Amino acid sequence: MIRAPIQVDLTTGELSGNGVQTTIRTLCHLQGIFRDEKSRQALEAEKVVYRVQAFHPVREGEEGGLFWGATSIEPGVVGDEYFMTKGHYHSQQNRGEYYLTIAGYGGLILMDQARKTVYQPMRPGSVHYVPAHTAHRVANTGGLVLTFLACWPSDAGYDYERIAAEGFSARLRKVSGVPTLVEDS
Ligand code: 6PG
Ligand code: NI
């Protein structure tokens, strides 16, 4: 079915139009995600960490379609770890994805099958390819809201359970004020 276009505000990354859905993730949704669980609990539970807007022109899980989204991550830290997304593998492991940074500064954290974790600095205009079979998460390392657009296959899905069970092998932490990828102990 041919769908009406939606609109991206190129300054803020905000999506508008028919079929755009918004999900908010506050600190209370992010239990077990940060290394320092005590610090997370000490912060305001309703504090917004990130917002995801998604445009699904076809049903989720349908083969052959593409989804479009925008994620905005607030600046902040939990302990010495930057505000970040939960992170996931795609349920259909052989599905990749693109990210395009619109505003702010951050890090795309990627972990391959061998649990090797790297991070790519994100800045306005940077385009990142998330390969298939790769866990991905984004952290906001700057003082402004970090916003990126994404495009991914409509049958990719989300495997959050594996991240909850196994985590990433490294975390992006603020060490002497500098974003540093530190192996998780
Ligand atoms: C996706 C994208 C992206 C991601 C958000 C929030 O597959 O849909 O990777 O839209 O979902 O940035 O991250 P989490 O899904 O890990 O919370
Ligand atoms: Ni994804």
XYZ file of N, CA, C and O and ligand atoms in Angstrom:
758
model
N 0.840 -1.195 0.000
C 0.000 0.000 0.000
C 0.884 1.258 0.000
O 1.859 1.327 0.742
N 0.532 2.219 -0.842
C 1.294 3.472 -0.882
C 0.863 4.356 0.285
O -0.330 4.565 0.507
N 1.846 4.821 1.046
C 1.567 5.609 2.253
C 1.966 7.055 2.050
O 2.922 7.350 1.336
N 1.237 7.954 2.733
C 1.573 9.386 2.678
C 2.933 9.598 3.334
O 3.284 8.888 4.277
N 3.715 10.553 2.833
C 5.008 10.818 3.471
C 4.835 11.367 4.882
O 3.811 11.980 5.194
N 5.847 11.130 5.692
C 5.895 11.783 7.005
C 6.951 12.876 6.901
O 7.627 13.002 5.880
N 7.106 13.652 7.978
C 8.028 14.782 7.954
C 9.081 14.623 9.048
O 8.750 14.184 10.159
N 10.344 14.937 8.722
C 11.408 15.014 9.734
C 11.772 16.473 9.908
O 12.050 17.159 8.920
N 11.776 16.946 11.136
C 12.327 18.282 11.412
C 13.852 18.105 11.452
O 14.387 17.449 12.353
N 14.539 18.655 10.481
C 15.980 18.403 10.339
C 16.820 19.081 11.412
O 17.998 18.785 11.557
N 16.208 19.960 12.187
C 16.939 20.581 13.291
C 16.866 19.715 14.537
O 17.872 19.491 15.210
N 15.672 19.212 14.797
C 15.494 18.459 16.049
C 15.417 16.952 15.824
O 15.557 16.175 16.769
N 15.151 16.521 14.596
C 14.986 15.091 14.300
C 13.572 14.599 14.563
O 13.252 13.438 14.314
N 12.712 15.464 15.062
C 11.332 15.072 15.397
C 10.558 14.625 14.153
O 10.616 15.262 13.107
N 9.832 13.508 14.278
C 9.001 13.006 13.182
C 7.558 13.449 13.411
O 7.087 13.473 14.549
N 6.858 13.754 12.330
C 5.426 14.018 12.442
C 4.720 13.450 11.226
O 5.320 13.292 10.161
N 3.467 13.134 11.410
C 2.673 12.591 10.313
C 1.874 11.386 10.764
O 2.045 10.896 11.891
N 1.022 10.908 9.868
C 0.156 9.771 10.174
C 0.975 8.499 10.353
O 1.805 8.185 9.521
N 0.704 7.800 11.453
C 1.370 6.519 11.674
C 2.654 6.615 12.482
O 3.324 5.603 12.677
N 2.995 7.810 12.972
C 4.189 7.943 13.809
C 3.804 7.653 15.263
O 2.873 8.260 15.796
N 4.512 6.706 15.863
C 4.232 6.341 17.258
C 5.432 6.657 18.135
O 6.567 6.469 17.709
N 5.141 7.103 19.350
C 6.216 7.520 20.257
C 6.273 6.634 21.493
O 5.243 6.312 22.085
N 7.479 6.226 21.857
C 7.719 5.461 23.081
C 8.711 6.246 23.935
O 9.702 6.756 23.411
N 8.410 6.345 25.230
C 9.293 7.064 26.159
C 9.948 6.048 27.094
O 9.261 5.152 27.606
N 11.224 6.193 27.287
C 11.925 5.340 28.268
C 12.451 6.212 29.397
O 13.319 7.061 29.182
N 11.908 5.991 30.589
C 12.373 6.731 31.768
C 13.313 5.824 32.565
O 13.445 4.628 32.263
N 13.943 6.386 33.584
C 14.892 5.595 34.379
C 14.244 4.343 34.971
O 14.900 3.322 35.112
N 12.941 4.415 35.266
C 12.319 3.231 35.869
C 12.147 2.079 34.862
O 11.984 0.935 35.249
N 12.237 2.389 33.565
C 12.179 1.324 32.549
C 13.539 0.659 32.337
O 13.638 -0.289 31.574
N 14.561 1.209 32.981
C 15.928 0.808 32.611
C 16.653 0.069 33.740
O 17.884 0.115 33.845
N 15.879 -0.659 34.511
C 16.448 -1.450 35.590
C 17.423 -2.486 35.015
O 17.089 -3.167 34.038
N 18.594 -2.575 35.613
C 19.561 -3.605 35.190
C 20.361 -3.246 33.944
O 21.192 -4.029 33.495
N 20.103 -2.059 33.396
C 20.801 -1.678 32.156
C 22.151 -1.027 32.492
O 23.155 -1.297 31.842
N 22.156 -0.191 33.509
C 23.397 0.503 33.875
C 24.178 -0.324 34.890
O 23.598 -1.103 35.654
N 25.471 -0.101 34.897
C 26.372 -0.837 35.776
C 26.059 -0.518 37.240
O 26.061 -1.398 38.096
N 25.781 0.784 37.506
C 25.615 1.247 38.875
C 24.123 1.351 39.196
O 23.511 2.408 39.089
N 23.560 0.231 39.601
C 22.118 0.154 39.842
C 21.696 1.056 41.015
O 20.628 1.652 40.992
N 22.562 1.186 42.011
C 22.255 2.054 43.173
C 22.080 3.497 42.728
O 21.171 4.190 43.168
N 22.969 3.975 41.854
C 22.874 5.357 41.352
C 21.596 5.541 40.549
O 20.962 6.582 40.617
N 21.225 4.525 39.773
C 19.986 4.636 38.988
C 18.801 4.801 39.937
O 17.931 5.651 39.731
N 18.785 4.000 40.999
C 17.669 4.059 41.946
C 17.629 5.382 42.693
O 16.567 5.820 43.112
N 18.788 6.008 42.872
C 18.851 7.269 43.620
C 18.317 8.441 42.791
O 17.981 9.485 43.334
N 18.235 8.245 41.466
C 17.742 9.323 40.595
C 16.222 9.251 40.481
O 15.600 8.235 40.827
N 15.642 10.325 39.981
C 14.193 10.429 39.788
C 13.708 9.344 38.810
O 14.141 9.311 37.646
N 12.818 8.463 39.293
C 12.363 7.315 38.488
C 11.697 7.747 37.181
O 11.779 7.054 36.165
N 11.031 8.918 37.231
C 10.283 9.368 36.043
C 11.130 10.204 35.085
O 10.612 10.710 34.090
N 12.412 10.333 35.389
C 13.286 11.108 34.494
C 13.375 10.422 33.130
O 13.661 9.237 33.032
N 13.108 11.207 32.081
C 13.154 10.659 30.725
C 14.615 10.492 30.304
O 15.409 11.424 30.419
N 14.951 9.292 29.852
C 16.308 9.038 29.334
C 16.291 9.129 27.804
O 17.154 9.753 27.221
N 15.293 8.486 27.164
C 15.196 8.636 25.711
C 13.779 8.433 25.214
O 12.922 7.894 25.916
N 13.594 8.917 23.997
C 12.297 8.836 23.340
C 12.529 8.254 21.946
O 13.476 8.633 21.262
N 11.696 7.304 21.554
C 11.811 6.719 20.222
C 10.520 6.993 19.462
O 9.427 6.708 19.953
N 10.642 7.560 18.265
C 9.491 7.722 17.386
C 9.682 6.747 16.235
O 10.788 6.610 15.704
N 8.621 6.066 15.841
C 8.755 5.091 14.753
C 7.600 5.208 13.782
O 6.454 5.455 14.183
N 7.927 5.051 12.537
C 6.928 5.039 11.457
C 6.937 3.635 10.857
O 7.956 3.180 10.333
N 5.804 2.962 10.994
C 5.657 1.578 10.527
C 4.655 1.551 9.372
O 3.451 1.398 9.607
N 5.123 1.719 8.141
C 4.173 1.724 7.025
C 3.581 0.352 6.728
O 2.566 0.262 6.029
N 4.213 -0.712 7.244
C 3.638 -2.065 7.149
C 3.607 -2.649 8.552
O 4.198 -2.085 9.481
N 2.928 -3.776 8.710
C 2.794 -4.445 9.995
C 4.186 -4.898 10.486
O 5.021 -5.330 9.694
N 4.413 -4.822 11.801
C 5.687 -5.316 12.353
C 5.804 -6.802 12.091
O 4.846 -7.548 12.291
N 6.929 -7.224 11.626
C 7.157 -8.644 11.362
C 6.959 -9.010 9.903
O 7.373 -10.080 9.475
N 6.295 -8.115 9.143
C 6.082 -8.390 7.723
C 7.412 -8.331 6.971
O 8.224 -7.432 7.210
N 7.618 -9.279 6.063
C 8.870 -9.321 5.315
C 8.848 -8.301 4.182
O 7.803 -8.094 3.565
N 9.992 -7.690 3.912
C 10.129 -6.853 2.710
C 9.899 -5.375 2.909
O 10.194 -4.590 2.012
N 9.361 -4.968 4.075
C 9.147 -3.545 4.330
C 10.333 -2.921 5.061
O 11.271 -3.603 5.469
N 10.258 -1.614 5.201
C 11.286 -0.863 5.936
C 10.597 0.061 6.934
O 9.550 0.631 6.622
N 11.194 0.195 8.096
C 10.705 1.140 9.103
C 11.667 2.322 9.199
O 12.848 2.212 8.850
N 11.116 3.415 9.724
C 11.890 4.642 9.873
C 11.694 5.119 11.298
O 10.572 5.069 11.816
N 12.751 5.601 11.945
C 12.587 6.041 13.331
C 13.516 7.179 13.689
O 14.445 7.516 12.949
N 13.229 7.772 14.839
C 14.080 8.825 15.399
C 14.200 8.552 16.894
O 13.189 8.304 17.567
N 15.424 8.567 17.387
C 15.666 8.386 18.823
C 16.338 9.642 19.348
O 17.293 10.133 18.743
N 15.833 10.159 20.470
C 16.439 11.323 21.128
C 16.822 10.923 22.543
O 15.952 10.515 23.332
N 18.115 11.025 22.839
C 18.615 10.649 24.168
C 19.016 11.924 24.914
O 19.762 12.765 24.394
N 18.502 12.048 26.127
C 18.813 13.219 26.958
C 20.266 13.151 27.424
O 20.825 12.065 27.534
N 20.876 14.308 27.722
C 22.207 14.264 28.329
C 22.087 13.818 29.783
O 21.083 14.113 30.438
N 23.089 13.116 30.271
C 23.059 12.700 31.676
C 23.920 11.478 31.902
O 24.398 10.856 30.956
N 24.109 11.160 33.171
C 24.865 9.958 33.538
C 24.154 9.221 34.674
O 23.418 9.818 35.460
N 24.400 7.930 34.727
C 24.040 7.110 35.886
C 25.377 6.617 36.423
O 26.050 5.817 35.764
N 25.785 7.142 37.575
C 27.165 6.885 38.030
C 28.103 7.555 37.027
O 27.992 8.744 36.753
N 28.995 6.747 36.437
C 29.906 7.322 35.431
C 29.549 6.841 34.024
O 30.352 6.952 33.101
N 28.327 6.313 33.882
C 27.919 5.775 32.576
C 26.891 6.707 31.940
O 25.928 7.120 32.583
N 27.130 7.023 30.676
C 26.259 7.971 29.983
C 24.842 7.416 29.801
O 24.666 6.202 29.648
N 23.862 8.307 29.774
C 22.501 7.902 29.420
C 22.576 7.200 28.070
O 23.251 7.666 27.136
N 21.846 6.097 27.953
C 21.951 5.280 26.736
C 20.679 4.461 26.538
O 19.830 4.376 27.441
N 20.580 3.856 25.380
C 19.445 2.988 25.067
C 19.660 1.607 25.700
O 20.791 1.261 26.071
N 18.573 0.833 25.791
C 18.670 -0.520 26.349
C 19.655 -1.359 25.551
O 20.450 -2.099 26.098
N 19.575 -1.231 24.237
C 20.416 -2.035 23.346
C 19.750 -3.354 23.040
O 18.993 -3.892 23.866
N 20.000 -3.846 21.863
C 19.367 -5.109 21.442
C 20.102 -5.759 20.271
O 20.878 -5.098 19.584
N 19.824 -7.035 20.092
C 20.056 -7.718 18.816
C 18.714 -7.668 18.113
O 17.662 -7.576 18.771
N 18.703 -7.776 16.814
C 17.432 -7.979 16.139
C 17.029 -9.448 16.322
O 17.893 -10.329 16.364
N 15.737 -9.677 16.492
C 15.259 -11.063 16.687
C 15.624 -11.900 15.478
O 16.012 -13.060 15.605
N 15.422 -11.323 14.298
C 15.929 -11.941 13.071
C 17.366 -11.471 12.984
O 17.634 -10.350 12.547
N 18.257 -12.327 13.421
C 19.660 -11.919 13.594
C 20.322 -11.405 12.318
O 21.270 -10.641 12.372
N 19.813 -11.841 11.184
C 20.486 -11.462 9.928
C 19.913 -10.172 9.323
O 19.881 -10.017 8.111
N 19.469 -9.258 10.198
C 18.971 -7.976 9.725
C 19.867 -6.838 10.211
O 20.149 -6.735 11.408
N 20.301 -5.993 9.290
C 21.126 -4.828 9.625
C 20.286 -3.567 9.739
O 19.047 -3.616 9.770
N 20.934 -2.426 9.784
C 20.226 -1.170 10.030
C 21.160 0.007 9.742
O 22.376 -0.149 9.790
N 20.582 1.182 9.435
C 21.360 2.415 9.294
C 20.965 3.422 10.360
O 19.774 3.547 10.689
N 21.953 4.172 10.853
C 21.711 5.311 11.735
C 22.310 6.556 11.078
O 23.411 6.497 10.520
N 21.617 7.668 11.217
C 22.121 8.974 10.761
C 21.967 9.973 11.906
O 20.848 10.216 12.380
N 23.082 10.516 12.360
C 23.019 11.471 13.483
C 22.554 12.839 12.981
O 23.066 13.355 11.990
N 21.578 13.402 13.700
C 21.017 14.711 13.347
C 21.582 15.799 14.253
O 21.962 16.864 13.784
N 21.615 15.552 15.534
C 22.041 16.587 16.494
C 22.705 15.931 17.694
O 22.336 14.819 18.083
N 23.668 16.643 18.250
C 24.315 16.163 19.465
C 25.487 15.232 19.182
O 25.848 14.984 18.021
N 26.052 14.718 20.293
C 27.263 13.904 20.213
C 27.086 12.661 21.070
O 26.513 12.715 22.153
N 27.587 11.544 20.541
C 27.418 10.311 21.309
C 28.295 9.204 20.801
O 29.267 9.446 20.079
N 27.930 8.005 21.179
C 28.688 6.838 20.749
C 27.741 5.704 20.411
O 26.805 5.421 21.169
N 27.993 5.096 19.247
C 27.268 3.872 18.870
C 28.138 2.706 19.316
O 29.291 2.586 18.893
N 27.578 1.885 20.186
C 28.310 0.758 20.748
C 27.838 -0.497 20.022
O 26.629 -0.787 19.987
N 28.782 -1.206 19.429
C 28.458 -2.374 18.599
C 29.202 -3.590 19.154
O 30.400 -3.498 19.431
N 28.481 -4.692 19.284
C 29.139 -5.925 19.759
C 28.850 -7.062 18.783
O 27.693 -7.365 18.505
N 29.942 -7.692 18.293
C 29.760 -8.757 17.299
C 29.517 -10.117 17.962
O 29.451 -10.214 19.191
N 29.450 -11.131 17.148
C 29.143 -12.495 17.599
C 30.169 -13.025 18.597
O 29.845 -13.846 19.450
N 31.415 -12.570 18.433
C 32.495 -13.027 19.320
C 32.557 -12.184 20.600
O 33.525 -12.270 21.348
N 31.520 -11.339 20.809
C 31.423 -10.417 21.957
C 32.539 -9.369 21.944
O 32.918 -8.838 22.992
N 33.046 -9.063 20.766
C 34.006 -7.959 20.641
C 33.181 -6.679 20.517
O 32.308 -6.575 19.638
N 33.440 -5.716 21.420
C 32.666 -4.471 21.453
C 33.529 -3.293 20.994
O 34.673 -3.162 21.422
N 32.972 -2.483 20.114
C 33.649 -1.258 19.671
C 32.662 -0.107 19.810
O 31.460 -0.330 19.991
N 33.177 1.121 19.727
C 32.226 2.223 19.639
C 32.655 3.198 18.562
O 33.842 3.382 18.312
N 31.652 3.784 17.919
C 31.874 4.762 16.858
C 31.330 6.104 17.341
O 30.153 6.189 17.694
N 32.160 7.156 17.351
C 31.658 8.467 17.737
C 30.553 8.927 16.787
O 30.659 8.727 15.573
N 29.509 9.510 17.343
C 28.382 10.031 16.554
C 28.408 11.556 16.632
O 28.587 12.113 17.717
N 28.250 12.196 15.504
C 28.197 13.663 15.439
C 27.242 14.019 14.316
O 26.963 13.157 13.460
N 26.737 15.250 14.272
C 25.763 15.596 13.233
C 26.293 15.232 11.847
O 27.416 15.591 11.489
N 25.515 14.461 11.122
C 25.884 14.045 9.767
C 26.536 12.683 9.686
O 26.668 12.144 8.592
N 26.938 12.086 10.808
C 27.594 10.771 10.716
C 26.559 9.687 10.425
O 25.475 9.663 10.999
N 26.920 8.817 9.473
C 26.046 7.706 9.068
C 26.721 6.415 9.501
O 27.904 6.202 9.211
N 25.970 5.574 10.188
C 26.528 4.350 10.761
C 25.762 3.143 10.250
O 24.529 3.126 10.283
N 26.514 2.161 9.817
C 25.898 0.909 9.376
C 25.987 -0.098 10.520
O 27.091 -0.410 10.989
N 24.860 -0.569 10.981
C 24.812 -1.602 12.018
C 24.715 -2.934 11.279
O 23.684 -3.223 10.662
N 25.762 -3.748 11.308
C 25.697 -5.003 10.561
C 24.701 -5.981 11.198
O 24.341 -5.837 12.371
N 24.294 -6.971 10.426
C 23.484 -8.067 10.969
C 24.281 -8.765 12.079
O 25.497 -8.585 12.183
N 23.599 -9.512 12.916
C 24.236 -10.328 13.968
C 25.035 -9.470 14.948
O 26.012 -9.939 15.516
N 24.657 -8.219 15.132
C 25.454 -7.289 15.944
C 24.552 -6.567 16.943
O 23.580 -5.919 16.542
N 24.894 -6.678 18.229
C 24.134 -5.944 19.253
C 24.471 -4.459 19.124
O 25.619 -4.109 18.835
N 23.464 -3.594 19.326
C 23.710 -2.156 19.177
C 22.992 -1.360 20.255
O 21.894 -1.709 20.669
N 23.680 -0.293 20.661
C 23.194 0.592 21.742
C 23.832 1.939 21.492
O 24.948 2.014 20.980
N 23.137 3.030 21.874
C 23.687 4.373 21.678
C 23.733 5.103 23.019
O 22.772 5.062 23.799
N 24.847 5.771 23.279
C 25.016 6.576 24.495
C 25.193 8.036 24.105
O 25.848 8.342 23.106
N 24.618 8.924 24.904
C 24.787 10.366 24.692
C 25.977 10.848 25.518
O 25.902 10.917 26.743
N 27.070 11.192 24.858
C 28.286 11.599 25.568
C 28.420 13.119 25.677
O 29.410 13.612 26.222
N 27.452 13.853 25.142
C 27.557 15.315 25.125
C 26.651 15.982 26.146
O 26.005 15.324 26.964
N 26.586 17.297 26.055
C 25.754 18.069 26.974
C 24.409 18.454 26.383
O 23.591 19.124 27.040
N 24.164 18.051 25.142
C 22.907 18.373 24.454
C 22.148 17.081 24.177
O 22.707 15.992 24.313
N 20.898 17.220 23.734
C 20.142 16.026 23.336
C 20.821 15.437 22.095
O 21.236 16.165 21.190
N 20.972 14.121 22.084
C 21.517 13.413 20.922
C 20.337 12.820 20.145
O 19.535 12.080 20.718
N 20.224 13.185 18.869
C 19.129 12.647 18.052
C 19.680 11.986 16.805
O 20.546 12.549 16.130
N 19.189 10.773 16.544
C 19.575 10.102 15.295
C 18.349 9.484 14.642
O 17.378 9.124 15.317
N 18.424 9.404 13.337
C 17.378 8.735 12.555
C 17.848 7.319 12.267
O 19.061 7.048 12.234
N 16.902 6.407 12.040
C 17.261 5.017 11.758
C 16.336 4.448 10.689
O 15.183 4.889 10.564
N 16.864 3.487 9.936
C 16.051 2.751 8.974
C 16.405 1.279 9.087
O 17.584 0.923 9.093
N 15.361 0.435 9.240
C 15.616 -0.994 9.487
C 14.476 -1.846 8.896
O 13.373 -1.328 8.662
N 14.745 -3.115 8.626
C 13.734 -3.980 8.013
C 12.552 -4.243 8.941
O 12.718 -4.393 10.155
N 11.383 -4.306 8.348
C 10.147 -4.447 9.128
C 10.035 -5.797 9.838
O 9.195 -5.959 10.722
N 10.862 -6.764 9.461
C 10.812 -8.062 10.153
C 12.029 -8.264 11.062
O 12.328 -9.393 11.449
N 12.737 -7.175 11.406
C 13.945 -7.326 12.235
C 13.575 -7.737 13.673
O 14.135 -8.694 14.211
N 12.658 -7.051 14.291
C 12.255 -7.353 15.666
C 13.342 -6.992 16.677
O 14.393 -6.453 16.311
N 13.048 -7.287 17.950
C 13.950 -6.885 19.045
C 14.214 -8.057 19.968
O 13.257 -8.670 20.458
N 15.475 -8.345 20.215
C 15.820 -9.330 21.237
C 16.511 -8.580 22.386
O 17.713 -8.337 22.342
N 15.699 -8.184 23.368
C 16.246 -7.496 24.546
C 16.671 -8.521 25.608
O 17.483 -8.231 26.477
N 16.077 -9.696 25.530
C 16.311 -10.709 26.576
C 17.776 -11.129 26.617
O 18.352 -11.316 27.686
N 18.359 -11.251 25.434
C 19.768 -11.691 25.386
C 20.682 -10.633 26.004
O 21.654 -10.971 26.689
N 20.339 -9.359 25.807
C 21.141 -8.294 26.430
C 20.927 -8.318 27.947
O 21.876 -8.181 28.723
N 19.688 -8.554 28.362
C 19.412 -8.623 29.806
C 20.219 -9.766 30.426
O 20.743 -9.634 31.539
N 20.334 -10.876 29.717
C 21.030 -12.041 30.265
C 22.548 -11.914 30.155
O 23.270 -12.275 31.087
N 23.039 -11.414 29.037
C 24.490 -11.466 28.773
C 25.172 -10.095 28.799
O 26.388 -10.030 28.930
N 24.402 -9.035 28.604
C 24.959 -7.685 28.544
C 25.890 -7.486 27.362
O 26.023 -8.357 26.498
N 26.503 -6.290 27.318
C 27.583 -6.013 26.361
C 28.896 -6.327 27.083
O 28.941 -6.296 28.313
N 29.951 -6.584 26.355
C 31.222 -6.915 27.012
C 31.971 -5.661 27.475
O 32.960 -5.760 28.179
N 31.496 -4.466 27.054
C 32.146 -3.223 27.487
C 31.101 -2.117 27.600
O 30.029 -2.202 26.992
N 31.438 -1.104 28.394
C 30.523 0.019 28.631
C 31.222 1.334 28.319
O 32.435 1.455 28.530
N 30.415 2.313 27.870
C 30.970 3.642 27.576
C 30.836 4.476 28.845
O 29.724 4.812 29.259
N 31.998 4.745 29.470
C 31.997 5.448 30.755
C 32.758 6.759 30.661
O 33.633 6.920 29.814
N 32.370 7.663 31.560
C 33.015 8.979 31.603
C 34.217 8.860 32.528
O 34.065 8.799 33.752
N 35.423 8.796 31.929
C 36.647 8.636 32.715
C 37.447 9.927 32.574
O 37.850 10.275 31.463
N 37.650 10.627 33.693
C 38.297 11.955 33.683
C 37.637 12.858 32.648
O 38.307 13.577 31.908
N 36.331 12.762 32.545
C 35.557 13.629 31.650
C 35.530 13.162 30.203
O 34.891 13.802 29.364
N 36.198 12.043 29.895
C 36.327 11.599 28.501
C 35.572 10.280 28.288
O 35.723 9.346 29.097
N 34.770 10.185 27.192
C 34.095 8.914 26.908
C 35.121 7.809 26.637
O 35.959 7.941 25.759
N 35.042 6.761 27.436
C 36.030 5.682 27.344
C 35.299 4.340 27.378
O 34.453 4.112 28.240
N 35.644 3.481 26.429
C 35.045 2.152 26.410
C 35.814 1.274 27.385
O 37.018 1.064 27.211
N 35.105 0.800 28.409
C 35.777 0.035 29.465
C 35.189 -1.371 29.484
O 33.969 -1.536 29.531
N 36.078 -2.376 29.439
C 35.638 -3.776 29.507
C 34.810 -3.949 30.791
O 35.166 -3.407 31.836
N 33.738 -4.708 30.682
C 32.874 -4.901 31.848
C 33.439 -6.045 32.698
O 33.798 -7.079 32.163
N 33.524 -5.799 34.003
C 34.069 -6.868 34.853
C 32.944 -7.713 35.401
O 31.813 -7.315 35.453
C 15.624 -0.366 15.950
C 16.680 0.690 16.164
C 16.308 1.883 17.052
C 16.254 1.542 18.551
C 16.105 2.775 19.434
C 15.970 2.486 20.908
O 16.015 -1.523 15.711
O 14.425 -0.067 15.960
O 17.887 0.108 16.547
O 15.093 2.448 16.648
O 15.213 0.651 18.806
O 17.221 3.604 19.248
O 16.891 1.536 21.360
P 16.404 0.238 22.129
O 15.410 -0.438 21.219
O 17.629 -0.584 22.309
O 15.762 0.675 23.390
Ni 18.009 -2.044 15.945
